[in-house]
Amino acid sequence: MAAFNGAAAAEVPLPATYVADRNGVIRYAHGSADYTRRAEPDAVLAATHAIAESG
């Protein structure tokens, strides 16, 4: 793991997706310890549309 990451720590990055409004408030967040699970595009788009519709 250290050779792959280029650092001594045995860390695995976790993918995360955030959607924030114009004030920087996070309105949608998705993260998973399973690096193969990502946010569904439809969920991200729905969060984006909800923000756009609210103001």
XYZ file of N, CA, C and O in Angstrom:
220
model
N 0.823 -1.179 0.000
C 0.000 0.000 0.000
C 0.872 1.249 0.000
O 0.597 2.197 -0.727
N 1.908 1.255 0.809
C 2.771 2.434 0.893
C 3.446 2.733 -0.443
O 3.540 3.892 -0.856
N 3.894 1.714 -1.147
C 4.545 1.924 -2.446
C 3.560 2.487 -3.465
O 3.897 3.365 -4.260
N 2.343 2.009 -3.441
C 1.316 2.483 -4.372
C 0.941 3.934 -4.095
O 0.782 4.730 -5.010
N 0.780 4.296 -2.807
C 0.387 5.652 -2.429
C 1.552 6.642 -2.460
O 1.333 7.849 -2.452
N 2.769 6.132 -2.456
C 3.920 7.021 -2.428
C 4.133 7.654 -1.068
O 4.748 8.706 -0.945
N 3.622 7.029 -0.027
C 3.769 7.532 1.337
C 3.869 6.339 2.283
O 3.492 5.226 1.929
N 4.349 6.597 3.480
C 4.523 5.515 4.448
C 3.202 5.038 5.054
O 3.099 3.923 5.525
N 2.185 5.882 5.033
C 0.903 5.528 5.651
C 0.147 4.527 4.784
O 0.141 4.627 3.562
N -0.480 3.568 5.434
C -1.307 2.588 4.736
C -2.748 3.091 4.732
O -3.597 2.626 5.478
N -3.008 4.074 3.898
C -4.329 4.693 3.834
C -4.967 4.433 2.481
O -4.284 4.367 1.470
N -6.268 4.306 2.502
C -7.025 4.147 1.274
C -7.963 5.347 1.174
O -8.748 5.606 2.082
N -7.886 6.106 0.086
C -8.776 7.249 -0.055
C -10.225 6.785 -0.221
O -10.480 5.732 -0.817
N -11.138 7.540 0.322
C -12.552 7.224 0.201
C -13.194 8.209 -0.770
O -13.065 9.414 -0.594
N -13.883 7.699 -1.784
C -14.556 8.609 -2.699
C -15.731 9.282 -2.002
O -16.424 8.664 -1.204
N -15.923 10.531 -2.297
C -17.044 11.273 -1.721
C -17.546 12.261 -2.751
O -16.788 12.751 -3.587
N -18.833 12.544 -2.686
C -19.462 13.523 -3.558
C -20.249 14.480 -2.682
O -20.992 14.041 -1.795
N -20.069 15.769 -2.934
C -20.795 16.795 -2.197
C -21.429 17.757 -3.187
O -20.838 18.070 -4.217
N -22.629 18.216 -2.853
C -23.279 19.284 -3.607
C -23.561 20.392 -2.604
O -24.230 20.171 -1.592
N -23.017 21.568 -2.887
C -23.182 22.709 -1.986
C -23.994 23.792 -2.682
O -23.921 23.959 -3.904
N -24.756 24.553 -1.886
C -25.494 25.673 -2.456
C -24.579 26.885 -2.584
O -23.385 26.818 -2.281
N -25.127 27.998 -3.033
C -24.305 29.196 -3.272
C -23.706 29.773 -1.989
O -22.749 30.543 -2.042
N -24.262 29.415 -0.843
C -23.733 29.882 0.435
C -22.687 28.938 1.010
O -22.183 29.160 2.104
N -22.401 27.872 0.286
C -21.417 26.908 0.753
C -21.976 25.861 1.699
O -21.217 25.087 2.275
N -23.302 25.820 1.843
C -23.937 24.823 2.706
C -24.071 23.526 1.914
O -24.598 23.522 0.794
N -23.589 22.459 2.479
C -23.675 21.163 1.807
C -25.106 20.671 1.887
O -25.661 20.490 2.961
N -25.695 20.447 0.712
C -27.091 19.999 0.611
C -27.205 18.527 0.257
O -28.266 17.941 0.398
N -26.115 17.944 -0.194
C -26.095 16.518 -0.515
C -24.692 16.008 -0.248
O -23.708 16.671 -0.594
N -24.612 14.866 0.378
C -23.312 14.241 0.636
C -23.446 12.735 0.473
O -24.438 12.136 0.891
N -22.454 12.162 -0.154
C -22.410 10.708 -0.284
C -20.968 10.261 -0.102
O -20.052 10.826 -0.699
N -20.784 9.271 0.720
C -19.469 8.680 0.928
C -19.658 7.233 1.339
O -20.696 6.870 1.882
N -18.685 6.425 1.041
C -18.788 5.012 1.394
C -17.393 4.465 1.666
O -16.435 4.831 0.980
N -17.305 3.606 2.640
C -16.038 2.942 2.931
C -15.687 1.953 1.817
O -14.526 1.591 1.650
N -16.696 1.563 1.035
C -16.469 0.687 -0.109
C -16.153 1.565 -1.315
O -17.027 2.245 -1.852
N -14.901 1.579 -1.739
C -14.474 2.485 -2.799
C -15.172 2.221 -4.139
O -15.108 3.048 -5.039
N -15.845 1.083 -4.270
C -16.548 0.798 -5.517
C -17.939 1.405 -5.559
O -18.574 1.410 -6.603
N -18.411 1.899 -4.432
C -19.751 2.513 -4.386
C -19.610 4.017 -4.549
O -18.955 4.663 -3.742
N -20.230 4.539 -5.554
C -20.181 5.970 -5.847
C -21.596 6.528 -5.798
O -22.573 5.789 -5.834
N -21.686 7.835 -5.737
C -22.992 8.483 -5.758
C -23.675 8.193 -7.091
O -23.030 8.175 -8.140
N -24.967 7.971 -7.031
C -25.737 7.769 -8.254
C -25.883 9.108 -8.965
O -26.248 10.107 -8.328
N -25.605 9.158 -10.245
C -25.738 10.419 -10.978
C -27.121 11.056 -10.835
O -27.234 12.278 -10.711
N -28.175 10.241 -10.831
C -29.530 10.784 -10.680
C -29.708 11.487 -9.335
O -30.397 12.503 -9.244
N -29.091 10.969 -8.292
C -29.193 11.592 -6.969
C -28.462 12.928 -6.942
O -28.945 13.904 -6.363
N -27.311 12.988 -7.579
C -26.545 14.236 -7.633
C -27.306 15.279 -8.445
O -27.422 16.443 -8.037
N -27.858 14.870 -9.582
C -28.644 15.792 -10.400
C -29.890 16.274 -9.665
O -30.247 17.457 -9.739
N -30.558 15.383 -8.946
C -31.743 15.778 -8.178
C -31.380 16.806 -7.117
O -32.113 17.784 -6.917
N -30.266 16.620 -6.450
C -29.825 17.590 -5.440
C -29.514 18.939 -6.086
O -29.869 19.994 -5.556
N -28.889 18.902 -7.243
C -28.561 20.132 -7.958
C -29.827 20.853 -8.403
O -29.948 22.073 -8.228
N -30.768 20.113 -8.922
C -32.049 20.728 -9.349
C -32.815 21.294 -8.164
O -33.421 22.369 -8.269
N -32.800 20.610 -7.039
C -33.481 21.102 -5.845
C -32.904 22.429 -5.381
O -33.646 23.335 -4.985
N -31.599 22.547 -5.454
C -30.955 23.806 -5.071
C -31.354 24.910 -6.048
O -31.676 26.027 -5.636
N -31.337 24.594 -7.331
C -31.680 25.607 -8.349
C -33.121 26.065 -8.199
O -33.427 27.254 -8.369
N -34.023 25.152 -7.866
C -35.441 25.492 -7.726
C -35.739 26.269 -6.466
O -36.709 27.016 -6.397
N -34.896 26.127 -5.451
C -35.168 26.788 -4.175
C -34.691 28.235 -4.151
O -34.945 28.954 -3.186
N -34.007 28.627 -5.166
C -33.681 30.029 -5.107
C -32.535 30.482 -5.828
O -32.097 31.503 -5.990
